[in-house]
Short mmCIF file of C-alpha atoms and ligand atoms in Angstrom, two decimals:
data_model
loop_
_atom_site.label_atom_id
_atom_site.label_comp_id
_atom_site.label_asym_id
_atom_site.label_seq_id
_atom_site.Cartn_x
_atom_site.Cartn_y
_atom_site.Cartn_z
CA MET Q 1054 4.57 23.90 9.00
CA ALA Q 1055 7.61 21.91 9.80
CA PHE Q 1056 6.18 20.84 12.73
CA TYR Q 1057 7.11 17.27 12.42
CA PRO Q 1058 10.90 17.34 12.59
CA LEU Q 1059 10.36 19.11 16.19
CA ILE Q 1060 8.21 16.14 17.52
CA ARG Q 1061 9.73 13.29 15.86
CA PRO Q 1062 12.40 12.77 18.37
CA LEU Q 1063 10.04 12.42 20.92
CA ILE Q 1064 8.13 9.62 18.77
CA PHE Q 1065 11.13 7.91 18.13
CA ARG Q 1066 12.07 7.65 21.72
CA LEU Q 1067 8.98 5.09 21.92
CA ASP Q 1068 9.31 1.62 20.82
CA ALA Q 1069 8.02 1.50 17.08
CA GLU Q 1070 4.82 -0.27 17.41
CA LYS Q 1071 3.77 1.89 20.41
CA ALA Q 1072 4.83 5.10 18.30
CA HIS Q 1073 2.56 3.71 15.78
CA ARG Q 1074 -0.45 2.98 18.07
CA ALA Q 1075 -0.03 6.47 19.68
CA THR Q 1076 -0.26 8.18 16.10
CA ILE Q 1077 -3.18 6.26 14.85
CA ALA Q 1078 -4.83 7.51 18.58
CA ALA Q 1079 -4.03 11.00 17.85
CA LEU Q 1080 -5.35 11.01 14.29
CA LYS Q 1081 -8.47 9.32 15.87
CA LEU Q 1082 -8.81 12.25 17.98
CA ARG Q 1083 -8.09 14.81 15.57
CA SER Q 1084 -11.05 14.16 13.15
CA GLY Q 1085 -12.61 11.21 13.60
CA ALA Q 1086 -13.96 9.29 10.61
CA ASP Q 1087 -15.58 12.33 9.00
CA PHE Q 1088 -13.60 13.83 6.27
CA SER Q 1089 -14.05 16.76 3.73
CA PRO Q 1090 -15.98 15.59 0.79
CA GLU Q 1091 -14.08 17.33 -1.41
CA PRO Q 1092 -10.33 16.83 -1.46
CA ASP Q 1093 -7.62 19.13 -2.67
CA ARG Q 1094 -7.78 19.63 -6.59
CA THR Q 1095 -4.97 20.03 -8.77
CA PRO Q 1096 -6.46 19.04 -12.15
CA ALA Q 1097 -2.97 18.23 -13.39
CA LEU Q 1098 -2.75 15.37 -10.80
CA GLU Q 1099 -6.34 14.03 -11.18
CA THR Q 1100 -6.45 10.61 -12.92
CA THR Q 1101 -8.56 8.08 -13.88
CA VAL Q 1102 -7.46 4.21 -12.93
CA ALA Q 1103 -9.72 1.01 -13.23
CA GLY Q 1104 -12.52 3.32 -13.46
CA LEU Q 1105 -11.94 5.05 -10.36
CA HIS Q 1106 -11.32 8.97 -10.28
CA PHE Q 1107 -8.21 9.91 -8.05
CA PRO Q 1108 -7.82 13.35 -6.94
CA ASN Q 1109 -4.09 12.79 -7.09
CA PRO Q 1110 -1.87 9.74 -7.44
CA ILE Q 1111 -0.26 9.42 -4.23
CA GLY Q 1112 -1.86 6.84 -1.99
CA LEU Q 1113 -0.88 5.84 1.66
CA ALA Q 1114 0.28 1.66 1.57
CA ALA Q 1115 -1.45 -1.03 3.30
CA GLY Q 1116 -0.35 -1.72 6.73
CA PHE Q 1117 -0.33 1.72 8.29
CA ASP Q 1118 -4.25 1.71 8.68
CA LYS Q 1119 -4.92 -2.00 9.04
CA ASP Q 1120 -8.44 -1.79 10.84
CA ALA Q 1121 -9.94 1.19 9.10
CA GLU Q 1122 -9.77 3.66 11.63
CA VAL Q 1123 -7.95 6.75 10.11
CA PHE Q 1124 -8.58 6.54 6.49
CA GLY Q 1125 -10.86 9.82 6.99
CA PRO Q 1126 -7.89 12.05 8.58
CA MET Q 1127 -5.36 10.47 6.09
CA LEU Q 1128 -7.45 11.52 3.25
CA ASN Q 1129 -7.47 15.06 4.89
CA LEU Q 1130 -3.72 14.91 4.98
CA GLY Q 1131 -3.65 15.15 1.27
CA PHE Q 1132 -3.18 11.37 0.11
CA GLY Q 1133 -5.15 10.68 -2.95
CA PHE Q 1134 -6.33 7.40 -1.79
CA VAL Q 1135 -5.84 5.19 1.31
CA GLU Q 1136 -5.50 1.54 1.63
CA VAL Q 1137 -6.70 0.08 4.59
CA GLY Q 1138 -5.86 -3.67 5.83
CA THR Q 1139 -4.57 -6.31 5.56
CA LEU Q 1140 -7.77 -7.51 6.90
CA THR Q 1141 -8.13 -11.33 7.23
CA PRO Q 1142 -11.37 -13.05 7.69
CA ARG Q 1143 -11.31 -13.55 11.46
CA PRO Q 1144 -9.31 -11.18 13.90
CA GLN Q 1145 -5.60 -12.44 14.72
CA ALA Q 1146 -2.96 -11.54 16.98
CA GLY Q 1147 -0.05 -11.43 14.57
CA ASN Q 1148 3.67 -12.44 15.64
CA PRO Q 1149 5.06 -11.91 19.38
CA LYS Q 1150 6.66 -8.66 20.04
CA PRO Q 1151 8.78 -6.99 19.23
CA ARG Q 1152 7.97 -7.31 15.48
CA LEU Q 1153 8.56 -3.58 14.17
CA PHE Q 1154 11.75 -1.77 14.01
CA ARG Q 1155 13.09 1.48 12.74
CA LEU Q 1156 16.34 1.71 10.79
CA ALA Q 1157 16.87 5.10 11.13
CA ASP Q 1158 20.38 5.28 9.59
CA ASP Q 1159 19.13 3.23 6.57
CA GLN Q 1160 15.38 5.54 6.52
CA ALA Q 1161 14.03 1.91 6.54
CA VAL Q 1162 11.77 -0.28 8.48
CA ILE Q 1163 11.85 -3.95 9.07
CA ASN Q 1164 8.40 -5.61 10.16
CA ARG Q 1165 7.17 -9.02 10.87
CA MET Q 1166 3.76 -7.71 12.14
CA GLY Q 1167 2.04 -10.97 10.51
CA PHE Q 1168 -1.27 -9.93 9.90
CA ASN Q 1169 -2.29 -8.49 13.13
CA ASN Q 1170 -5.93 -7.15 12.92
CA GLU Q 1171 -9.57 -6.91 14.09
CA GLY Q 1172 -10.80 -8.90 11.29
CA GLN Q 1173 -13.11 -8.33 8.24
CA ALA Q 1174 -16.20 -7.68 10.59
CA ALA Q 1175 -14.51 -4.88 12.31
CA GLY Q 1176 -13.13 -3.17 9.42
CA LEU Q 1177 -16.73 -3.51 7.52
CA ARG Q 1178 -18.50 -1.62 10.29
CA ARG Q 1179 -15.95 1.17 10.49
CA LEU Q 1180 -16.19 1.65 6.34
CA GLU Q 1181 -19.72 1.43 6.54
CA ARG Q 1182 -19.87 4.43 8.59
CA ARG Q 1183 -17.78 6.49 6.24
CA LEU Q 1184 -18.82 9.97 4.88
CA GLY Q 1185 -17.45 11.79 2.00
CA LYS Q 1186 -15.85 11.14 -1.44
CA GLY Q 1187 -12.20 9.53 -0.69
CA ILE Q 1188 -11.15 6.70 -2.23
CA ALA Q 1189 -10.58 3.95 0.32
CA GLY Q 1190 -9.30 0.53 -1.25
CA VAL Q 1191 -9.70 -2.62 1.11
CA ASN Q 1192 -6.29 -4.93 1.17
CA ILE Q 1193 -7.53 -8.56 1.96
CA GLY Q 1194 -5.34 -11.47 3.08
CA ALA Q 1195 -5.72 -15.17 4.60
CA ASN Q 1196 -5.52 -16.15 8.38
CA LYS Q 1197 -2.35 -17.81 9.45
CA ASP Q 1198 -4.07 -21.11 10.57
CA SER Q 1199 -6.47 -21.01 7.49
CA ALA Q 1200 -7.06 -24.51 6.32
CA ASP Q 1201 -7.84 -23.02 2.85
CA ARG Q 1202 -5.99 -19.75 2.25
CA ILE Q 1203 -7.91 -19.36 -1.55
CA ALA Q 1204 -11.30 -19.48 0.32
CA ASP Q 1205 -10.34 -17.10 2.75
CA TYR Q 1206 -9.76 -14.60 -0.42
CA ALA Q 1207 -13.00 -15.55 -1.88
CA GLN Q 1208 -14.89 -14.72 1.62
CA GLY Q 1209 -12.70 -11.41 2.00
CA VAL Q 1210 -13.93 -10.51 -1.66
CA ARG Q 1211 -17.66 -11.26 -0.65
CA THR Q 1212 -17.46 -9.44 2.82
CA MET Q 1213 -15.76 -6.15 1.94
CA SER Q 1214 -16.83 -5.47 -1.74
CA PRO Q 1215 -20.15 -3.71 -0.18
CA VAL Q 1216 -17.57 -0.84 1.20
CA ALA Q 1217 -14.55 -1.05 -0.68
CA ASP Q 1218 -13.58 1.44 -3.66
CA TYR Q 1219 -11.16 -1.28 -4.75
CA LEU Q 1220 -10.03 -4.66 -3.34
CA THR Q 1221 -6.54 -5.49 -3.29
CA ILE Q 1222 -5.61 -9.48 -3.17
CA ASN Q 1223 -2.23 -9.63 -1.14
CA ILE Q 1224 -0.09 -12.49 -1.77
CA SER Q 1225 3.03 -10.95 -1.15
CA SER Q 1226 3.56 -10.28 2.83
CA PRO Q 1227 6.48 -12.11 3.76
CA ASN Q 1228 5.43 -12.71 7.31
CA THR Q 1229 2.62 -15.43 6.86
CA PRO Q 1230 4.41 -18.41 5.90
CA GLY Q 1231 3.72 -20.19 2.53
CA LEU Q 1232 1.66 -16.86 1.47
CA ARG Q 1233 4.05 -15.98 -1.33
CA GLN Q 1234 3.70 -19.30 -2.91
CA LEU Q 1235 0.28 -18.09 -3.92
CA GLN Q 1236 2.08 -16.34 -6.67
CA ASP Q 1237 3.17 -19.50 -8.38
CA GLU Q 1238 1.45 -19.83 -11.62
CA GLY Q 1239 -0.72 -22.69 -10.85
CA ALA Q 1240 -1.87 -21.56 -6.95
CA LEU Q 1241 -2.16 -17.78 -8.62
CA ARG Q 1242 -4.68 -18.95 -11.45
CA ALA Q 1243 -6.72 -20.90 -9.00
CA LEU Q 1244 -6.57 -18.20 -6.54
CA LEU Q 1245 -7.43 -15.21 -9.12
CA GLY Q 1246 -10.13 -17.81 -10.62
CA ALA Q 1247 -11.93 -18.07 -7.01
CA VAL Q 1248 -11.72 -14.23 -6.47
CA ARG Q 1249 -13.30 -13.63 -9.86
CA ASP Q 1250 -16.05 -15.87 -8.90
CA ALA Q 1251 -16.84 -14.57 -5.51
CA ARG Q 1252 -16.71 -10.53 -7.03
CA PRO Q 1253 -20.18 -9.32 -7.21
CA GLU Q 1254 -21.83 -8.00 -9.99
CA ASN Q 1255 -20.84 -4.48 -10.05
CA GLY Q 1256 -18.29 -5.20 -7.49
CA PRO Q 1257 -15.08 -3.10 -7.04
CA PRO Q 1258 -11.94 -3.40 -9.16
CA ILE Q 1259 -9.76 -5.74 -7.95
CA PHE Q 1260 -5.95 -5.19 -7.51
CA LEU Q 1261 -3.00 -7.50 -6.95
CA LYS Q 1262 -0.10 -7.02 -4.69
CA VAL Q 1263 3.13 -8.64 -5.46
CA ALA Q 1264 6.51 -9.35 -3.90
CA PRO Q 1265 9.51 -7.58 -4.85
CA ASP Q 1266 11.62 -10.84 -4.82
CA LEU Q 1267 10.32 -12.53 -7.90
CA GLY Q 1268 12.65 -15.06 -10.20
CA GLU Q 1269 13.16 -14.19 -13.93
CA GLY Q 1270 9.83 -14.66 -16.01
CA GLU Q 1271 7.61 -14.47 -12.90
CA PRO Q 1272 6.37 -10.82 -13.98
CA HIS Q 1273 5.29 -12.57 -17.07
CA GLN Q 1274 3.26 -15.31 -15.55
CA ILE Q 1275 1.71 -13.06 -13.11
CA VAL Q 1276 0.86 -10.37 -15.53
CA ARG Q 1277 -0.85 -13.17 -17.95
CA ALA Q 1278 -2.82 -14.57 -15.11
CA ALA Q 1279 -4.03 -11.51 -14.05
CA ILE Q 1280 -5.25 -10.18 -17.32
CA GLU Q 1281 -6.95 -13.43 -18.17
CA ASN Q 1282 -8.71 -13.36 -14.87
CA GLY Q 1283 -9.90 -9.66 -15.17
CA VAL Q 1284 -7.72 -8.10 -12.62
CA ASP Q 1285 -7.67 -4.25 -12.79
CA ALA Q 1286 -4.31 -3.27 -11.71
CA ILE Q 1287 -1.07 -4.57 -10.22
CA ILE Q 1288 0.70 -3.25 -7.12
CA VAL Q 1289 4.56 -3.43 -7.23
CA ALA Q 1290 5.68 -4.18 -4.55
CA ASN Q 1291 5.44 -5.13 -0.79
CA THR Q 1292 8.50 -5.57 1.44
CA THR Q 1293 11.69 -7.43 0.47
CA VAL Q 1294 13.00 -10.42 2.46
CA SER Q 1295 16.37 -9.60 0.85
CA ARG Q 1296 18.89 -7.42 2.88
CA PRO Q 1297 20.83 -5.11 0.72
CA GLN Q 1298 23.81 -3.22 2.53
CA LEU Q 1299 22.25 -1.82 5.71
CA LYS Q 1300 23.97 0.42 8.29
CA SER Q 1301 21.46 -0.06 11.36
CA SER Q 1302 21.78 -2.22 14.34
CA HIS Q 1303 18.58 -3.96 13.56
CA ALA Q 1304 19.71 -5.18 9.93
CA GLY Q 1305 19.53 -8.70 11.07
CA GLU Q 1306 15.62 -8.91 12.39
CA GLN Q 1307 13.67 -11.19 10.52
CA GLY Q 1308 10.74 -9.57 8.30
CA GLY Q 1309 10.24 -7.47 5.32
CA LEU Q 1310 12.36 -4.66 4.62
CA SER Q 1311 10.64 -1.07 3.79
CA GLY Q 1312 12.04 2.18 2.88
CA ALA Q 1313 14.90 3.59 1.02
CA PRO Q 1314 17.04 0.45 0.91
CA LEU Q 1315 13.85 -1.16 -1.29
CA LYS Q 1316 13.82 1.64 -3.62
CA PRO Q 1317 16.01 0.24 -6.37
CA LEU Q 1318 14.66 -3.11 -6.06
CA ALA Q 1319 10.96 -1.98 -6.36
CA LEU Q 1320 11.83 0.23 -9.22
CA THR Q 1321 13.40 -2.79 -11.24
CA ALA Q 1322 10.28 -4.61 -10.25
CA LEU Q 1323 8.06 -2.06 -11.84
CA ARG Q 1324 10.06 -1.74 -14.82
CA ASN Q 1325 9.75 -5.76 -15.41
CA PHE Q 1326 6.29 -5.59 -15.00
CA ARG Q 1327 6.01 -2.90 -17.41
CA ALA Q 1328 7.88 -4.61 -20.01
CA ALA Q 1329 6.07 -8.02 -19.05
CA SER Q 1330 2.65 -5.90 -19.58
CA GLY Q 1331 3.55 -3.35 -22.42
CA GLY Q 1332 0.93 -1.06 -20.75
CA LYS Q 1333 -1.93 -3.60 -20.94
CA ILE Q 1334 -2.90 -3.61 -17.17
CA PRO Q 1335 -2.33 -0.32 -14.91
CA LEU Q 1336 0.38 -0.69 -12.35
CA ILE Q 1337 0.86 1.11 -9.05
CA GLY Q 1338 4.45 1.94 -7.89
CA VAL Q 1339 5.40 1.44 -4.20
CA GLY Q 1340 8.50 0.76 -1.98
CA GLY Q 1341 11.08 3.42 -1.02
CA ILE Q 1342 9.22 6.48 -2.12
CA ALA Q 1343 9.87 9.60 -0.31
CA ASN Q 1344 9.77 12.67 -2.56
CA ALA Q 1345 8.34 14.02 -5.60
CA ASP Q 1346 11.58 12.97 -7.65
CA ASP Q 1347 10.99 9.20 -6.31
CA ALA Q 1348 7.36 9.51 -7.46
CA TRP Q 1349 8.00 10.97 -10.79
CA GLU Q 1350 10.53 8.24 -11.58
CA ARG Q 1351 8.10 5.54 -10.85
CA ILE Q 1352 5.45 7.13 -13.04
CA ARG Q 1353 7.60 7.75 -15.94
CA ALA Q 1354 8.71 4.04 -15.42
CA GLY Q 1355 5.08 2.96 -15.94
CA ALA Q 1356 3.14 3.51 -12.78
CA SER Q 1357 -0.24 4.80 -13.02
CA LEU Q 1358 -0.27 5.44 -9.25
CA VAL Q 1359 2.15 5.68 -6.55
CA GLN Q 1360 1.78 4.61 -2.68
CA LEU Q 1361 4.26 5.17 0.37
CA TYR Q 1362 4.47 4.03 4.25
CA THR Q 1363 8.05 4.20 5.45
CA ALA Q 1364 9.22 7.59 4.40
CA MET Q 1365 6.09 8.97 6.43
CA VAL Q 1366 7.58 7.49 9.39
CA TYR Q 1367 10.66 9.62 8.85
CA GLU Q 1368 9.21 12.64 6.89
CA GLY Q 1369 5.96 13.14 9.03
CA PRO Q 1370 2.19 13.23 7.62
CA GLY Q 1371 2.84 16.45 5.49
CA ILE Q 1372 4.78 14.32 2.73
CA ALA Q 1373 1.71 13.64 0.40
CA ARG Q 1374 0.94 17.36 0.06
CA ARG Q 1375 4.92 17.85 -0.52
CA ILE Q 1376 4.63 15.05 -3.10
CA ALA Q 1377 1.74 16.50 -4.74
CA GLU Q 1378 3.12 19.91 -5.14
CA GLY Q 1379 6.40 18.59 -6.66
CA LEU Q 1380 4.48 16.27 -9.11
CA ALA Q 1381 2.43 19.14 -10.41
CA GLU Q 1382 5.35 21.35 -10.73
CA ARG Q 1383 7.08 18.40 -12.60
CA VAL Q 1384 4.01 17.67 -15.20
CA LYS Q 1385 3.89 21.70 -16.22
CA ARG Q 1386 7.76 21.68 -16.51
CA GLU Q 1387 7.76 18.79 -18.64
CA GLY Q 1388 5.07 20.32 -20.76
CA PHE Q 1389 2.22 17.67 -20.40
CA ALA Q 1390 -1.43 18.87 -19.39
CA ASN Q 1391 -2.06 15.72 -16.82
CA ILE Q 1392 0.08 13.23 -14.82
CA ALA Q 1393 -1.64 10.26 -16.81
CA GLU Q 1394 0.22 11.62 -20.01
CA ALA Q 1395 3.92 10.93 -18.34
CA VAL Q 1396 3.08 7.18 -17.45
CA GLY Q 1397 5.74 4.97 -18.76
CA THR Q 1398 7.24 7.76 -20.80
CA GLY Q 1399 10.78 7.22 -18.93
C1 FMN E 2841 5.06 -1.66 9.21
C2 FMN E 2841 4.42 -2.43 8.20
C3 FMN E 2841 3.50 -2.75 8.26
C4 FMN E 2841 2.76 -3.43 6.61
N1 FMN E 2841 1.57 -4.25 6.44
C5 FMN E 2841 1.38 -4.28 5.42
C6 FMN E 2841 0.11 -4.92 5.13
O1 FMN E 2841 -0.65 -5.25 6.08
N2 FMN E 2841 -0.35 -5.22 4.30
C7 FMN E 2841 0.19 -5.13 2.76
O2 FMN E 2841 0.04 -5.37 1.71
N3 FMN E 2841 1.62 -4.50 2.96
C8 FMN E 2841 2.06 -3.93 3.97
N4 FMN E 2841 2.95 -3.32 4.40
C9 FMN E 2841 3.92 -2.70 3.36
C10 FMN E 2841 3.60 -1.77 2.50
O3 FMN E 2841 2.30 -1.56 2.32
C11 FMN E 2841 4.68 -1.25 1.26
O4 FMN E 2841 4.15 -2.17 0.37
C12 FMN E 2841 5.98 -1.32 1.66
O5 FMN E 2841 6.10 -0.82 2.93
C13 FMN E 2841 6.94 -0.70 0.79
O6 FMN E 2841 6.55 0.59 0.77
P1 FMN E 2841 7.46 1.72 1.59
O7 FMN E 2841 8.83 1.59 1.20
O8 FMN E 2841 6.94 3.08 1.19
O9 FMN E 2841 6.90 1.62 3.12
C14 FMN E 2841 3.65 -3.04 5.51
C15 FMN E 2841 4.52 -2.21 5.60
C16 FMN E 2841 5.38 -1.82 6.94
C17 FMN E 2841 6.38 -0.87 7.09
#
C-alpha cells in the first residue's frame, strides 16, 4: 500500500512542473476518462451541499487538473469531488518557467503558474465525454490580457455550465495582476451580478473562491454580496502572498504559497467567514489540509466540504482514502450519525 514513499524520491528529482506533467501522463494511461459510476460508499460521510450529493467531503482543489484531463482517475482514487481548472476563455501560456517550486522542508509549494491552460473549448470537449456520476466542478478565470475581465467570467459561465456540476468563480489567484481586486465590494457586486445574469436557467450552483489575505471587514462584505447575488458556497481559500517563517531555499520565490504554512491562515480565514455568515451560506475549507485531523478541524470550524492539493504532492494519491477513513472514524467516535452534523460545532 505504501507505494508512494518509494517512488517519491524519483519524482522529487525532477523539476516540479515536469514531475506534475509526468504524473498527469501516468494518470491518463492508467484509466483514461472512464471511471467507476459508483464511488466508494461510506454513508456517514455522504453529504448534500448546494443541492449536490457528495459521496464524501474531500475534494481535489483546483490547479492539479487544470485542463480536465484526469478528473476520472482522481475520482477513482477516492476524492469525493474534483475541481478542474482554472480555465480561461482563451488558451494561454502562463508565466515564464520556472514557476512552480517545492519547499520540501516546509511541506509547501510556491507557484506563479499564471493560469496556464488550454482554454475553455478544450476543457469543454473533455468534460463532454465524461462517464459516471462523480462530481466535477469547473473553476473559471479571466485571461491575463482581457480588456473586460467581468465579461470573461460571464462567458465562462455560459460556456462551461452545460458540463459542470458546479462552477467556481476564481478571483483569488495572486498570479494574474489585478485579479484579486475583483474581491473589492463594488467590483465584486458587478461581477456577481454579471455571473447571475449569465447563468442559464437550471444551471449549476456557483461557488466563489477567495484569498486568505483579506482585511478586516472584507469577509462580511463578501458574504453579503455573495448571498444577495445567489452564490451557493464560498471556497476559503486560495494560496497566500504572505510569507510566514519558511526554511526552504525557495522561500523568496514570488507567487502563491500553499501547504502546511498556509494552514493557520486558511483556518483563521474560514473562521472569519463562518463568523461573518453565521452558517447562512455553505463554506468549503482549503489550505494546508494534510490529514483527517486537519479536515475534521476545518469541518468543526464551519466547512461543509474540504479540498486539498499540496499535501498530495508530499503524501501521494492515497491521501483521499486515508482522510476519508479517519473522518468516518471521528464521526462515529464523537457520536454523530453523519458528517453534516459536525459542521460548525467546533
Ligand atoms: C501548483 C498549484 C496550482 C494552482 N492552481 C490553481 C488554479 O488554477 N486555480 C485555483 O483556484 N487555485 C489554484 N491553486 C490553489 C489550490 O486550489 C488551493 O486553493 C491552495 O493550493 C491551498 O490548498 P493546499 O494547501 O491544499 O494546496 C493552485 C495551487 C497549486 C499548488
